[in-house]
Every structure is written in structure tokens, then in C-alpha cells.
PDB file of C-alpha atoms in Angstrom:
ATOM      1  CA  UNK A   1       0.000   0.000   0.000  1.00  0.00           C
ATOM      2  CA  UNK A   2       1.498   3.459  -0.844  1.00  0.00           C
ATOM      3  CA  UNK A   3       1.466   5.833   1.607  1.00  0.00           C
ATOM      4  CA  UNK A   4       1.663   9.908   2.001  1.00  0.00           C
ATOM      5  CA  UNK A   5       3.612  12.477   4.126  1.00  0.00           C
ATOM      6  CA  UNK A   6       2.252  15.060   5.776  1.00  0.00           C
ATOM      7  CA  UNK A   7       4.442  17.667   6.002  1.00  0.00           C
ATOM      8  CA  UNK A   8       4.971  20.600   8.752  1.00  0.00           C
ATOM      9  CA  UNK A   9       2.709  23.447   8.617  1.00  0.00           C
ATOM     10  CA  UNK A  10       5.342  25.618   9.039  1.00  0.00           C
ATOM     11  CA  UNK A  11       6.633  24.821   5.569  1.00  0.00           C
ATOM     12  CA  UNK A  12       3.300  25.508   4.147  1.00  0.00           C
ATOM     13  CA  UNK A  13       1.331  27.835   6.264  1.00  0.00           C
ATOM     14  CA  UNK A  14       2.748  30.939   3.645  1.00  0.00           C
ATOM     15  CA  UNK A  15       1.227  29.560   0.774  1.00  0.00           C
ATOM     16  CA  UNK A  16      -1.977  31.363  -1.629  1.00  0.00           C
ATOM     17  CA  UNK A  17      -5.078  29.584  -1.277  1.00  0.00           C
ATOM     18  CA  UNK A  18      -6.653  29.145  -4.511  1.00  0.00           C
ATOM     19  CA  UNK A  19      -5.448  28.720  -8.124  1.00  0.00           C
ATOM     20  CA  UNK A  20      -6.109  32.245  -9.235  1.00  0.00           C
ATOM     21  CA  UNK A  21      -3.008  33.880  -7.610  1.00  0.00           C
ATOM     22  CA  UNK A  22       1.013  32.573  -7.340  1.00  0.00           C
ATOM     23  CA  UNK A  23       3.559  33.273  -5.096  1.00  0.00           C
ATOM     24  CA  UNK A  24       7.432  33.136  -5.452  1.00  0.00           C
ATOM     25  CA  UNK A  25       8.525  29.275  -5.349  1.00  0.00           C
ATOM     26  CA  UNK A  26      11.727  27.162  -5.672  1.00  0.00           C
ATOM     27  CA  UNK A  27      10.047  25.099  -7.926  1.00  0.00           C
ATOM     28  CA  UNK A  28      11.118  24.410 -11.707  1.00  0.00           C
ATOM     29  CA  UNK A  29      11.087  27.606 -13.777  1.00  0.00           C
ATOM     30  CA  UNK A  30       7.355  28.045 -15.037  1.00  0.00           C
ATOM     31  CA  UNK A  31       5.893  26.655 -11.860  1.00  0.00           C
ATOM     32  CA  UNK A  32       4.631  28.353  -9.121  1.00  0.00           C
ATOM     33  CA  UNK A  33       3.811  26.718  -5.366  1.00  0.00           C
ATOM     34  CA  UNK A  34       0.048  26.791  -4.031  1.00  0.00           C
ATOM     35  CA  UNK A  35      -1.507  25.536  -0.999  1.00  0.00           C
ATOM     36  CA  UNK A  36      -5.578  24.877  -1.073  1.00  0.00           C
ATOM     37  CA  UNK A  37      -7.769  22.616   1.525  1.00  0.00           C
ATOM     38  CA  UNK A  38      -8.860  19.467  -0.800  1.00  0.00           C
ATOM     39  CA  UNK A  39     -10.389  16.277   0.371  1.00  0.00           C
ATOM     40  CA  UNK A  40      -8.175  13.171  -0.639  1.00  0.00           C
ATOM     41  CA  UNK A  41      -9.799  10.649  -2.661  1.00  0.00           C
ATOM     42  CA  UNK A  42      -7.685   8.230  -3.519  1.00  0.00           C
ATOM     43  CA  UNK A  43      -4.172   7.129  -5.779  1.00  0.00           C
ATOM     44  CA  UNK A  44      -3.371   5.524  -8.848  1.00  0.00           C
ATOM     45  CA  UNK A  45       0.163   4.636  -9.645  1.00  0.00           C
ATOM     46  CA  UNK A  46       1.723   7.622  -8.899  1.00  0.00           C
ATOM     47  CA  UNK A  47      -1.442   9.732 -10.075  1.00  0.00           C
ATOM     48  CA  UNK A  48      -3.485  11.603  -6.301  1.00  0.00           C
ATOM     49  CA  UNK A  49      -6.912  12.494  -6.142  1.00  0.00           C
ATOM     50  CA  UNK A  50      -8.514  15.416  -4.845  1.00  0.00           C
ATOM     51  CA  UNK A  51     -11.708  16.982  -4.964  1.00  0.00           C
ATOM     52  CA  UNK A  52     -11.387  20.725  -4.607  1.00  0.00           C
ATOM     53  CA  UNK A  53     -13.883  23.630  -4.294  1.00  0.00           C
ATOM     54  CA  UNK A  54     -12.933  27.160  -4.941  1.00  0.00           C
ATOM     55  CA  UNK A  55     -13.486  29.837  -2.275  1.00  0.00           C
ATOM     56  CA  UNK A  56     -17.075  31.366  -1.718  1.00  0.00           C
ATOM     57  CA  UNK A  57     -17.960  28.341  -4.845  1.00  0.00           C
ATOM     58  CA  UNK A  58     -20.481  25.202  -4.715  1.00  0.00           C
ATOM     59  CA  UNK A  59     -19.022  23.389  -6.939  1.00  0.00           C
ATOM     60  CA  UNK A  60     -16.346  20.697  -6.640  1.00  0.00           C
ATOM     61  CA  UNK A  61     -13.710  19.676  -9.151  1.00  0.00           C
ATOM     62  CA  UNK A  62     -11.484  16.410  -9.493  1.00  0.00           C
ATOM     63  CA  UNK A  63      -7.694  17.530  -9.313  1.00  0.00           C
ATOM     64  CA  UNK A  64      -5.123  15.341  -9.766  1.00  0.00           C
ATOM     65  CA  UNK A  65      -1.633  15.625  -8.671  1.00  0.00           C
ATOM     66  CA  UNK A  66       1.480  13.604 -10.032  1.00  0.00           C
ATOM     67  CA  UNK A  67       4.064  12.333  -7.353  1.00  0.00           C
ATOM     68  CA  UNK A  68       7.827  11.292  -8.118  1.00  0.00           C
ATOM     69  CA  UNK A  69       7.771   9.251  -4.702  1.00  0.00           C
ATOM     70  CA  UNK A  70       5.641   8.959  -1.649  1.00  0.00           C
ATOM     71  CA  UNK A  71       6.558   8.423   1.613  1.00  0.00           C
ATOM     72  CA  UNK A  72       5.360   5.253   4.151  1.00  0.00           C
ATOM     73  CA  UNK A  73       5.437   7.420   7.235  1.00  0.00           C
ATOM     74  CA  UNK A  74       1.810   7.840   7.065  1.00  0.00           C
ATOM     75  CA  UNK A  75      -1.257   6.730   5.815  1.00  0.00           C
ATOM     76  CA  UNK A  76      -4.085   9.397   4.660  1.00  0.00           C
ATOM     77  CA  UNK A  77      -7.297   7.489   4.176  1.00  0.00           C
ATOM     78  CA  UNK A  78      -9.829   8.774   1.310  1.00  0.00           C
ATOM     79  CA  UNK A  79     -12.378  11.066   2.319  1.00  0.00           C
ATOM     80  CA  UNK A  80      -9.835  12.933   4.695  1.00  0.00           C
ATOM     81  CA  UNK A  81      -9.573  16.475   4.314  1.00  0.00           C
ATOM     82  CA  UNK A  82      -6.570  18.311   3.928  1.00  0.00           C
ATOM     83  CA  UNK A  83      -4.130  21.516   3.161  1.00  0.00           C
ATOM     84  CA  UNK A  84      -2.653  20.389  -0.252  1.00  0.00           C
ATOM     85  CA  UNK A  85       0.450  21.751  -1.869  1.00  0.00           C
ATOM     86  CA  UNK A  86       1.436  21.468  -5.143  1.00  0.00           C
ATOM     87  CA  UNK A  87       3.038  23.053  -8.261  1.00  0.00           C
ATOM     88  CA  UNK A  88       1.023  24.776 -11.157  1.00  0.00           C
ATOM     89  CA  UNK A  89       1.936  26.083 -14.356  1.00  0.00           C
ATOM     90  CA  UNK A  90       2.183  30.013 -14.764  1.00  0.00           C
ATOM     91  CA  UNK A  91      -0.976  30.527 -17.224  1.00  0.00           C
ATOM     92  CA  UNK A  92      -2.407  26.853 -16.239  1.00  0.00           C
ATOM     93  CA  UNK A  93      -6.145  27.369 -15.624  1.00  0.00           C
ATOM     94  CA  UNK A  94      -7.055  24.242 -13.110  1.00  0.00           C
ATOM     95  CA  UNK A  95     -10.518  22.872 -14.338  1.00  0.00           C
ATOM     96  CA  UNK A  96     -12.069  19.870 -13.886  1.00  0.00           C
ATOM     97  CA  UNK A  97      -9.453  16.811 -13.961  1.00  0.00           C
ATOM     98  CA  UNK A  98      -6.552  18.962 -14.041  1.00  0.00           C
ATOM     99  CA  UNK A  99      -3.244  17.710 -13.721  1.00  0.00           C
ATOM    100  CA  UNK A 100      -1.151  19.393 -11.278  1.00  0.00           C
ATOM    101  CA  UNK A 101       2.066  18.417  -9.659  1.00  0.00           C
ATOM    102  CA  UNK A 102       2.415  17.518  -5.832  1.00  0.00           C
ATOM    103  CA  UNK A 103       4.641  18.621  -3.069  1.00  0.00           C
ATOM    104  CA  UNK A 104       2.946  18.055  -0.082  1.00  0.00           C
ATOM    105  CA  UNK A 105       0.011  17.851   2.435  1.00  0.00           C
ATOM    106  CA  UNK A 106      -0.495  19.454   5.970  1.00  0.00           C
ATOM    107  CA  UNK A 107      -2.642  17.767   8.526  1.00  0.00           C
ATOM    108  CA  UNK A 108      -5.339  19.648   9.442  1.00  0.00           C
ATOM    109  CA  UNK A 109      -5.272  21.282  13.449  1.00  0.00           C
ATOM    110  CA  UNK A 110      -9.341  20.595  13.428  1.00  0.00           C
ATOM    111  CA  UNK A 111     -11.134  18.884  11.132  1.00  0.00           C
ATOM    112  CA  UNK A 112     -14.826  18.665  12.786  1.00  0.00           C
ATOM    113  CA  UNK A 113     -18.755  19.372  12.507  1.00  0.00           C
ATOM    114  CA  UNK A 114     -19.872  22.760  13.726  1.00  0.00           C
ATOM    115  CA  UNK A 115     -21.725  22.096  16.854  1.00  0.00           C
ATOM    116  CA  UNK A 116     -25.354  23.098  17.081  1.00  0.00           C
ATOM    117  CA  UNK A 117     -25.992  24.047  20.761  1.00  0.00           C
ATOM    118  CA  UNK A 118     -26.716  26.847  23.007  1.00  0.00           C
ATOM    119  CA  UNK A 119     -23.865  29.588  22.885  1.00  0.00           C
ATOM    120  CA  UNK A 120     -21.788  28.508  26.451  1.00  0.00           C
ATOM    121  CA  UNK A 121     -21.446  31.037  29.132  1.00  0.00           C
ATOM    122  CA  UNK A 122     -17.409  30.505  28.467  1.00  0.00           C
ATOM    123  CA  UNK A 123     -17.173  32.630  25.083  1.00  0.00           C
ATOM    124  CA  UNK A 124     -17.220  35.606  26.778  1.00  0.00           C
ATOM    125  CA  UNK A 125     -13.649  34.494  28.420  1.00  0.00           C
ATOM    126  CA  UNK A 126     -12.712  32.007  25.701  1.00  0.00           C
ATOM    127  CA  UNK A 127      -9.089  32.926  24.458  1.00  0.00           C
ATOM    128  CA  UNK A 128      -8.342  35.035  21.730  1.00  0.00           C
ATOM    129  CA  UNK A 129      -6.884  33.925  18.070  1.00  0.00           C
ATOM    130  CA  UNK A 130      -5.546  35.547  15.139  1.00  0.00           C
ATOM    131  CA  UNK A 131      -7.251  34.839  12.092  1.00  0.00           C
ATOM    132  CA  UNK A 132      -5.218  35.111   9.050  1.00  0.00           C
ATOM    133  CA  UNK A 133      -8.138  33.945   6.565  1.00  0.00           C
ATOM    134  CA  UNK A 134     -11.283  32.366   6.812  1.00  0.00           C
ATOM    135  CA  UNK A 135     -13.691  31.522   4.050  1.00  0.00           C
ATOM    136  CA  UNK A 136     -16.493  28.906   2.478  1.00  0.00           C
ATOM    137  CA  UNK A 137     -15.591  26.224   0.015  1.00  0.00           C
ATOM    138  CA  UNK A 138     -18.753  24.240  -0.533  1.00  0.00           C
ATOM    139  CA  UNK A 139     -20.499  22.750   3.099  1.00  0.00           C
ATOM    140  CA  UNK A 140     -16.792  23.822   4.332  1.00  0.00           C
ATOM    141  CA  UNK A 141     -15.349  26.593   6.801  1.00  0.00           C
ATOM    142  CA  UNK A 142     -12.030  26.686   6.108  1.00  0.00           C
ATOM    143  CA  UNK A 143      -9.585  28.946   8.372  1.00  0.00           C
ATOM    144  CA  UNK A 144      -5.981  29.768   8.798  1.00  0.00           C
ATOM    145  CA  UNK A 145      -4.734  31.348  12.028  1.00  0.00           C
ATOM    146  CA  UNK A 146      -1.797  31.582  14.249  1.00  0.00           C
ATOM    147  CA  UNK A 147      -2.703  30.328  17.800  1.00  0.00           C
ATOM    148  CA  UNK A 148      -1.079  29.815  21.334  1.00  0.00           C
ATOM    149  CA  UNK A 149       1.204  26.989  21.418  1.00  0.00           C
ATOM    150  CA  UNK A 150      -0.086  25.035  24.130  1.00  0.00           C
ATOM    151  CA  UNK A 151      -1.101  21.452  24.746  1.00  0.00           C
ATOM    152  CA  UNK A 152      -4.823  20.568  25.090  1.00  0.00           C
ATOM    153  CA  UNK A 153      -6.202  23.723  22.680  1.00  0.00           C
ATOM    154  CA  UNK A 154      -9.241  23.038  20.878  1.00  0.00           C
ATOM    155  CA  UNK A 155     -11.128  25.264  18.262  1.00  0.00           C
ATOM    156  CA  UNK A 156     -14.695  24.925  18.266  1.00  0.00           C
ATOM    157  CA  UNK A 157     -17.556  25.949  15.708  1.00  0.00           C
ATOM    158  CA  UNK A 158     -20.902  26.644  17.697  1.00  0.00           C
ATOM    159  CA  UNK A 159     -23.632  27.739  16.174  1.00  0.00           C
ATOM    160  CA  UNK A 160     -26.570  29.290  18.289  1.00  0.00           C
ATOM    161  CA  UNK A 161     -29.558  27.079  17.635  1.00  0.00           C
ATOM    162  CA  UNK A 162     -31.915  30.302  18.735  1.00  0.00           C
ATOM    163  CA  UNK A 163     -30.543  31.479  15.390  1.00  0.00           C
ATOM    164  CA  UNK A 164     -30.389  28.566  13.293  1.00  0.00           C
ATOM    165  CA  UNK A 165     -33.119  28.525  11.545  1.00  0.00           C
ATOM    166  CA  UNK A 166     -33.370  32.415  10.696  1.00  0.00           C
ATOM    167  CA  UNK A 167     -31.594  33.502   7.381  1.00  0.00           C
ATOM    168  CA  UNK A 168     -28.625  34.963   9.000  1.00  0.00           C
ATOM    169  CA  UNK A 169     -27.386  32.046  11.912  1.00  0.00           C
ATOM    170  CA  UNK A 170     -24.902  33.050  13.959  1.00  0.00           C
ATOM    171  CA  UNK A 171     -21.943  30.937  14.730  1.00  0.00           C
ATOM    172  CA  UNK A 172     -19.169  31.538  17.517  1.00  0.00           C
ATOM    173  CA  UNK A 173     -15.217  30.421  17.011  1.00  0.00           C
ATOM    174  CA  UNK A 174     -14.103  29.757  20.125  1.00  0.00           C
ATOM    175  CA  UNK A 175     -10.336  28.776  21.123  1.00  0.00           C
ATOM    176  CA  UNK A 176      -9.859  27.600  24.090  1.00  0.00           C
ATOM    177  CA  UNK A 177      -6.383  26.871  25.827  1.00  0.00           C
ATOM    178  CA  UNK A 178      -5.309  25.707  29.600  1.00  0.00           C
ATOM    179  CA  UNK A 179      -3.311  28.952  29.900  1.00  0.00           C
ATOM    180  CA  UNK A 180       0.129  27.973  29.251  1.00  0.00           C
ATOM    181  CA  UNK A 181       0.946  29.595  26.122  1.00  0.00           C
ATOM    182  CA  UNK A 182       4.789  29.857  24.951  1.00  0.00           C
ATOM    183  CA  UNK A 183       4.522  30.694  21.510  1.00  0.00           C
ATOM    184  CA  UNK A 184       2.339  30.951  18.474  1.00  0.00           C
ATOM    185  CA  UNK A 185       1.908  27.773  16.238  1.00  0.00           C
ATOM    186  CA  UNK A 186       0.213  28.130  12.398  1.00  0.00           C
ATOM    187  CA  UNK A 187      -3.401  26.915  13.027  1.00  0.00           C
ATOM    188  CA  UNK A 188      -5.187  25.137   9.890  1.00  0.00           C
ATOM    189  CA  UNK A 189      -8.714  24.186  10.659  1.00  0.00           C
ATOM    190  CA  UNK A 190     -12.078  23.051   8.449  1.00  0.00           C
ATOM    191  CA  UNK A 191     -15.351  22.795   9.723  1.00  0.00           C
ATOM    192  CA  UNK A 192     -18.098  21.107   8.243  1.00  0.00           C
ATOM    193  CA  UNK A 193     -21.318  23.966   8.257  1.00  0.00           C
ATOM    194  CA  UNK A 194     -23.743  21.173   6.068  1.00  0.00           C
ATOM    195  CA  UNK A 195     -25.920  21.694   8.767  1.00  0.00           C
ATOM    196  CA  UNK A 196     -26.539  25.366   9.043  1.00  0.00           C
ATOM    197  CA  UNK A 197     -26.234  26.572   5.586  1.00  0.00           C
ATOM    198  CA  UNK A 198     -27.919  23.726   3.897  1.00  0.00           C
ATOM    199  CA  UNK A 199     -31.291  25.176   5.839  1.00  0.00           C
ATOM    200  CA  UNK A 200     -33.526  26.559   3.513  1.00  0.00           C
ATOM    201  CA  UNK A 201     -34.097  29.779   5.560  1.00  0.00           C
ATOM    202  CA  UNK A 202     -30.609  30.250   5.003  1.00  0.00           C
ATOM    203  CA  UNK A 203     -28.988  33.144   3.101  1.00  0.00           C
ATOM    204  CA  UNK A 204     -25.788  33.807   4.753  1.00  0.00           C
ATOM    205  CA  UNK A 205     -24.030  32.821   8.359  1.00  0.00           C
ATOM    206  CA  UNK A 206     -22.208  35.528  10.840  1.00  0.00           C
ATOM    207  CA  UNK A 207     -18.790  34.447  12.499  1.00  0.00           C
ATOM    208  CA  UNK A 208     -18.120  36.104  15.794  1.00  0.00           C
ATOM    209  CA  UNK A 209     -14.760  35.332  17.102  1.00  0.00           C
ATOM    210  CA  UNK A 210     -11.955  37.120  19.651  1.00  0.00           C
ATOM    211  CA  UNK A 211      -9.676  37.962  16.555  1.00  0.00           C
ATOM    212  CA  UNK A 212      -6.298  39.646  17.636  1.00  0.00           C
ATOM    213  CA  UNK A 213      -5.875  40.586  14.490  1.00  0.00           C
ATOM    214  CA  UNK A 214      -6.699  44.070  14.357  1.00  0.00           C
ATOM    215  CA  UNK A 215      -6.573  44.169  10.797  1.00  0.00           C
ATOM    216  CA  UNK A 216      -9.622  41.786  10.599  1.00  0.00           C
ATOM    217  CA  UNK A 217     -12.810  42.292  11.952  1.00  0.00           C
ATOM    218  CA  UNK A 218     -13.833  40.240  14.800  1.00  0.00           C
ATOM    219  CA  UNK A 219     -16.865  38.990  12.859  1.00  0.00           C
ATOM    220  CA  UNK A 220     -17.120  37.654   9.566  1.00  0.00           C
ATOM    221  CA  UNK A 221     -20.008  37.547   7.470  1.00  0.00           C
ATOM    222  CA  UNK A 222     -20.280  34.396   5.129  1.00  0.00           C
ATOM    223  CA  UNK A 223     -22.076  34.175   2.108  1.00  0.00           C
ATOM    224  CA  UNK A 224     -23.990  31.068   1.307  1.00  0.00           C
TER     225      UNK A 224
END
């Protein structure tokens, strides 16, 4: 059985996320590096699977990436999702069974549901996180941050369920930490929002999070 690396998310935590834009790369001349959140399907030879959904899109697209070699450290089942890097033409528009080539994937930080609960009393004192980006691909929330680097953090997606049936739920990030912070680490996190935003009353959610990034808001309004 062949297996993949993941690869550190400090490597890859730089990279643009989407096909539309490129960023300065050590790759072969005429190839630029990109990172996106992808769900892996599956492998062929030495051909990888993805399916892919564009920011603030609905509609999912088969990518395939082209290894030299693959690592046995670890085994990424299909279905998982995760932060995908790989190498794209300058000029190459990525469609539907595009061929791409790979570099590496990221484990994802949080990879969960959103919750759908009453707000708890302990978001008003839950920690605060800086969001670098944070957007919809499909049924997914897909953020980027840099958090404290302590041991047993989690990042939870609540959504109020007095709201979630109105057209505009509202939804609260909240990062919680035992206090012991040293450092910041690069925090890559999807959520799965199927159940709020596939509600017909639906038209768009609002993120409330304590963002200390002060050149975000600290809500974020998300169209469905």
C-alpha cells in the first residue's frame, strides 16, 4: 500500500489559497507553489486524487496531482480532508481533472462538525486567536490562524440554535487553551457547516470570534 507524508505546517502555512493567484517558489522555472484545503480521494500509480472547491464556490472539481515518490510514514485514508500543496503552471487554468504536480500535504489542526448548541457562558472568556483567513468552500469553513502553542487547545464551531433557523445564523469560534501559552503555532482548521447553511431559511451565516488581528474584523459575514 502506498502511503503519504504530511508535512509541517510551518513549511506551508505561507502559501496562496486558490489557483487564481502565485507566489514566489523554488520550484522548476514556469511553476509556481500553491496551498488549497482538498479532500483526498484516492491514488493511482503515482497519479493523487482530490476533490477541490474554490473559495465562496459550490461546486467541486477532481484535481489530480502527479508524485515522483511517496513516503510510508503515514497513511491518509480517502475522504480525509486536507491543506494540499502542489506546483502549477504560470498561465495553467485548473478545471475539472486537471493535472497538477504535488509537493505536499499538511494535517489539518481541526477537522470537525460545527456544533449546534446553546452559545456557552465561556465565550465571553474564551481565548483570543488571530485569524489570518477564513472563508467557504462548498459545506466547508475553512480557516488559517496563528494560535497559542499550548497542549490541550481546541477550536470549536458553535452555532446558536436560537438562530439557526433564521436567514442569518450566527456561529461563535471559540479557542480555548489551559493557559500555558509559549509561543504561536500556524493553526489550519475546516469545519463542516452542512448543517446550518444547507437550511432553507438560510442566506448567509455571521462568524463572531476574539480575533487579535486588528486588521480583521472580529466577525465575519459568510455568504452562502
Amino acid at each position: 500500500m502506498k502511503k503519504l507524508k504530511f508535512f509541517s505546517l510551518l513549511a506551508m502555512f505561507a502559501a496562496i489559497f486558490s489557483f487564481t493567484s502565485c507566489n514566489t517558489s523554488d520550484g522548476p522555472q514556469g511553476e509556481y507553489q500553491t496551498g488549497v484545503f482538498a479532500n483526498y480521494e484516492g491514488i493511482e500509480g503515482m497519479n493523487m486524487r482530490f476533490s477541490y472547491i474554490a473559495p465562496n464556490s459550490n461546486e467541486p472539481i477532481n484535481i489530480i496531482a502527479q508524485a515522483t515518490g511517496l513516503s510510508d510514514q503515514m497513511t491518509v485514508l480517502p475522504g480525509t480532508r486536507v491543506f494540499l500543496m502542489v506546483n502549477v503552471q504560470y498561465g495553467q487554468e485548473v478545471v475539472n481533472n486537471s493535472v497538477v504536480g504535488f509537493y505536499g500535504l499538511a494535517k489539518l489542526n481541526s477537522y470537525q462538525p460545527v456544533e449546534v448548541i446553546n452559545v456557552p457562558d465561556s465565550w465571553v472568556n474564551s481565548s483570543e486567536i488571530y485569524i489570518v483567513t477564513m472563508t467557504r468552500s462548498g459545506k466547508y469553513l475553512d480557516i488559517m490562524a496563528l494560535a497559542s502553542n499550548t497542549e490541550g487547545t481546541t477550536l470549536r464551531l458553535i452555532a446558536d440554535e436560537n438562530t439557526v433557523n433564521s436567514e442569518n445564523p450566527v456561529l461563535y469560534l471559540m479557542y480555548e487553551t489551559d493557559g500555558n501559552s509559549s509561543a504561536n503555532i500556524k493553526y489550519v482548521a475546516s469545519f463542516d457547516i452542512a448543517s446550518v447553511i444547507d437550511r432553507e431559511t438560510c442566506k448567509r451565516i455571521t462568524v463572531k470570534v476574539h480575533n487579535s488581528n486588528g486588521e480583521t474584523a472580529p466577525t465575519f459575514i459568510i455568504r452562502k
